């Protein structure tokens, strides 16, 4: 055998070992997606923020959709304290019918629909890192501060915001255009 033949055989063997040792790509099956998505939802549920946020958002939406009817039934406007109490009732009712486990199942199904197993693994790895743990721990605070910041910006530009709303509604409902000043 020549040196060239030995080098070629060594290259083929080395290539075979490298290919043989390379981990296979993770299969992308609905079952694996759901398994990984459940693990991510459980990780999020451990800090309680995802479930709590869902309860708070649902309560706010339920309150908003029922206030007009409640005002009509009572024959009077509600005080700010009563509005908060109504939202509390809605939150308690929602918590009575939506368990943490059901929330996790719903979240897992949604994650499984939109993310591959590899992406879900990457998300879990991130949330297990020190920065990910910090983000999960501060999520509610960060969202509240962001909401307050957005509210302040809109408040500072309220006239402009109202103008955009009026213009958009006038385009959707031309009969409203008579009341819009341009």
CSV table of C-alpha atoms in Angstrom, one decimal:
chain,number,residue,atom,x,y,z
A,1,UNK,CA,0.0,0.0,0.0
A,2,UNK,CA,1.1,3.4,-0.8
A,3,UNK,CA,1.1,6.4,1.6
A,4,UNK,CA,-1.7,7.9,-0.6
A,5,UNK,CA,-3.8,4.8,-0.2
A,6,UNK,CA,-3.3,4.7,3.6
A,7,UNK,CA,-4.2,8.4,3.8
A,8,UNK,CA,-7.3,7.8,1.7
A,9,UNK,CA,-8.4,4.9,3.9
A,10,UNK,CA,-7.7,6.9,7.0
A,11,UNK,CA,-9.8,9.8,5.7
A,12,UNK,CA,-12.7,7.5,4.8
A,13,UNK,CA,-12.6,5.8,8.3
A,14,UNK,CA,-12.4,9.2,10.0
A,15,UNK,CA,-15.3,10.5,8.0
A,16,UNK,CA,-17.3,7.4,8.8
A,17,UNK,CA,-16.5,7.8,12.5
A,18,UNK,CA,-17.5,11.5,12.4
A,19,UNK,CA,-20.7,10.8,10.6
A,20,UNK,CA,-21.4,7.8,12.8
A,21,UNK,CA,-20.9,9.9,15.9
A,22,UNK,CA,-22.8,12.9,14.8
A,23,UNK,CA,-26.0,13.1,16.8
A,24,UNK,CA,-29.1,12.5,14.7
A,25,UNK,CA,-31.4,15.5,14.1
A,26,UNK,CA,-34.3,15.4,16.6
A,27,UNK,CA,-37.4,14.0,14.9
A,28,UNK,CA,-40.2,16.4,14.5
A,29,UNK,CA,-43.4,14.5,15.5
A,30,UNK,CA,-46.6,15.8,17.0
A,31,UNK,CA,-46.0,13.5,20.0
A,32,UNK,CA,-42.5,14.9,20.6
A,33,UNK,CA,-43.7,18.5,20.1
A,34,UNK,CA,-46.4,17.9,22.7
A,35,UNK,CA,-44.0,16.3,25.1
A,36,UNK,CA,-41.5,19.2,24.9
A,37,UNK,CA,-44.3,21.8,24.9
A,38,UNK,CA,-45.7,20.2,28.2
A,39,UNK,CA,-42.3,20.6,29.8
A,40,UNK,CA,-42.0,24.2,28.7
A,41,UNK,CA,-45.6,25.0,30.0
A,42,UNK,CA,-44.8,23.3,33.3
A,43,UNK,CA,-41.6,25.4,33.6
A,44,UNK,CA,-43.7,28.5,33.0
A,45,UNK,CA,-46.4,27.4,35.4
A,46,UNK,CA,-43.9,26.8,38.2
A,47,UNK,CA,-43.5,30.6,38.6
A,48,UNK,CA,-47.2,31.0,38.3
A,49,UNK,CA,-46.9,34.1,36.1
A,50,UNK,CA,-48.5,32.6,32.9
A,51,UNK,CA,-51.5,31.2,34.7
A,52,UNK,CA,-51.9,34.3,36.8
A,53,UNK,CA,-51.6,36.5,33.8
A,54,UNK,CA,-54.3,34.5,32.0
A,55,UNK,CA,-56.6,34.8,35.0
A,56,UNK,CA,-56.0,38.6,35.3
A,57,UNK,CA,-56.5,39.2,31.5
A,58,UNK,CA,-59.7,37.0,31.5
A,59,UNK,CA,-61.1,38.8,34.5
A,60,UNK,CA,-60.4,42.2,32.9
A,61,UNK,CA,-62.1,41.2,29.7
A,62,UNK,CA,-65.1,39.7,31.5
A,63,UNK,CA,-65.4,42.8,33.6
A,64,UNK,CA,-65.3,45.1,30.6
A,65,UNK,CA,-67.8,43.1,28.7
A,66,UNK,CA,-70.3,43.0,31.6
A,67,UNK,CA,-70.1,46.5,33.0
A,68,UNK,CA,-72.6,48.1,30.7
A,69,UNK,CA,-75.2,45.4,31.4
A,70,UNK,CA,-74.5,45.7,35.2
A,71,UNK,CA,-75.0,49.5,35.0
A,72,UNK,CA,-78.3,49.0,33.2
A,73,UNK,CA,-79.4,46.4,35.8
A,74,UNK,CA,-78.4,48.6,38.7
A,75,UNK,CA,-79.7,51.8,37.2
A,76,UNK,CA,-76.5,53.7,38.2
A,77,UNK,CA,-72.9,54.0,37.5
A,78,UNK,CA,-70.4,51.9,39.5
A,79,UNK,CA,-67.8,53.4,41.7
A,80,UNK,CA,-64.1,52.7,41.0
A,81,UNK,CA,-64.1,50.4,44.0
A,82,UNK,CA,-67.1,48.5,42.7
A,83,UNK,CA,-65.5,48.1,39.3
A,84,UNK,CA,-62.4,46.6,41.0
A,85,UNK,CA,-64.7,44.3,43.0
A,86,UNK,CA,-66.5,43.1,39.9
A,87,UNK,CA,-63.1,42.3,38.3
A,88,UNK,CA,-62.3,40.4,41.5
A,89,UNK,CA,-65.5,38.4,41.2
A,90,UNK,CA,-64.7,37.6,37.6
A,91,UNK,CA,-61.1,36.5,38.5
A,92,UNK,CA,-62.4,34.2,41.3
A,93,UNK,CA,-65.0,32.7,38.9
A,94,UNK,CA,-62.4,32.1,36.2
A,95,UNK,CA,-60.0,30.5,38.8
A,96,UNK,CA,-62.9,28.3,39.8
A,97,UNK,CA,-63.3,26.8,36.3
A,98,UNK,CA,-59.7,27.0,35.0
A,99,UNK,CA,-57.1,25.0,36.9
A,100,UNK,CA,-53.4,25.3,36.6
A,101,UNK,CA,-53.3,21.9,34.9
A,102,UNK,CA,-55.9,22.9,32.3
A,103,UNK,CA,-54.0,26.1,31.6
A,104,UNK,CA,-50.8,24.0,31.2
A,105,UNK,CA,-52.5,21.6,28.8
A,106,UNK,CA,-53.8,24.5,26.7
A,107,UNK,CA,-50.4,26.3,26.7
A,108,UNK,CA,-48.7,23.1,25.7
A,109,UNK,CA,-51.0,22.5,22.8
A,110,UNK,CA,-50.4,26.0,21.5
A,111,UNK,CA,-46.6,25.7,21.9
A,112,UNK,CA,-46.7,22.3,20.1
A,113,UNK,CA,-48.5,23.9,17.2
A,114,UNK,CA,-46.0,26.7,16.7
A,115,UNK,CA,-42.6,25.3,17.8
A,116,UNK,CA,-40.4,22.4,16.8
A,117,UNK,CA,-39.0,20.1,19.5
A,118,UNK,CA,-35.6,21.7,19.0
A,119,UNK,CA,-37.0,25.2,19.4
A,120,UNK,CA,-38.9,24.1,22.6
A,121,UNK,CA,-35.6,22.6,23.9
A,122,UNK,CA,-33.8,25.9,23.2
A,123,UNK,CA,-36.6,27.8,25.1
A,124,UNK,CA,-36.3,25.5,28.1
A,125,UNK,CA,-32.6,25.8,28.1
A,126,UNK,CA,-32.9,29.6,28.0
A,127,UNK,CA,-35.5,29.7,30.8
A,128,UNK,CA,-33.3,27.4,32.9
A,129,UNK,CA,-30.3,29.8,32.5
A,130,UNK,CA,-29.7,32.5,35.1
A,131,UNK,CA,-31.0,35.2,32.7
A,132,UNK,CA,-34.1,33.1,31.9
A,133,UNK,CA,-34.8,32.4,35.5
A,134,UNK,CA,-34.6,36.2,36.2
A,135,UNK,CA,-36.9,37.0,33.3
A,136,UNK,CA,-39.5,34.5,34.5
A,137,UNK,CA,-39.2,35.9,38.0
A,138,UNK,CA,-39.6,39.5,36.9
A,139,UNK,CA,-42.1,38.8,34.1
A,140,UNK,CA,-45.1,40.2,36.0
A,141,UNK,CA,-43.2,43.3,37.1
A,142,UNK,CA,-41.8,43.9,33.6
A,143,UNK,CA,-45.2,43.5,32.0
A,144,UNK,CA,-46.8,45.9,34.5
A,145,UNK,CA,-44.0,48.5,34.0
A,146,UNK,CA,-44.3,48.2,30.2
A,147,UNK,CA,-48.1,48.6,30.4
A,148,UNK,CA,-47.7,51.7,32.6
A,149,UNK,CA,-45.1,53.1,30.2
A,150,UNK,CA,-47.3,52.5,27.2
A,151,UNK,CA,-50.3,54.0,29.0
A,152,UNK,CA,-48.2,57.1,29.9
A,153,UNK,CA,-47.1,57.5,26.2
A,154,UNK,CA,-50.7,57.3,25.0
A,155,UNK,CA,-51.8,59.6,27.7
A,156,UNK,CA,-49.2,62.2,26.7
A,157,UNK,CA,-50.5,61.9,23.1
A,158,UNK,CA,-54.1,61.4,23.8
A,159,UNK,CA,-55.4,64.0,21.4
A,160,UNK,CA,-53.4,62.4,18.6
A,161,UNK,CA,-54.6,58.9,19.6
A,162,UNK,CA,-58.2,60.1,19.6
A,163,UNK,CA,-57.7,61.6,16.2
A,164,UNK,CA,-56.4,58.3,14.8
A,165,UNK,CA,-59.3,56.4,16.4
A,166,UNK,CA,-61.9,58.9,15.0
A,167,UNK,CA,-60.3,58.8,11.5
A,168,UNK,CA,-60.2,55.0,11.5
A,169,UNK,CA,-63.8,54.6,12.7
A,170,UNK,CA,-64.9,57.2,10.1
A,171,UNK,CA,-63.3,55.1,7.4
A,172,UNK,CA,-65.0,52.0,8.6
A,173,UNK,CA,-68.4,53.7,9.3
A,174,UNK,CA,-68.8,56.6,6.8
A,175,UNK,CA,-72.0,57.7,8.6
A,176,UNK,CA,-69.7,58.8,11.5
A,177,UNK,CA,-67.7,61.0,9.3
A,178,UNK,CA,-70.1,63.9,9.8
A,179,UNK,CA,-69.0,64.2,13.5
A,180,UNK,CA,-65.2,64.0,12.8
A,181,UNK,CA,-63.3,67.2,12.6
A,182,UNK,CA,-60.4,66.9,10.2
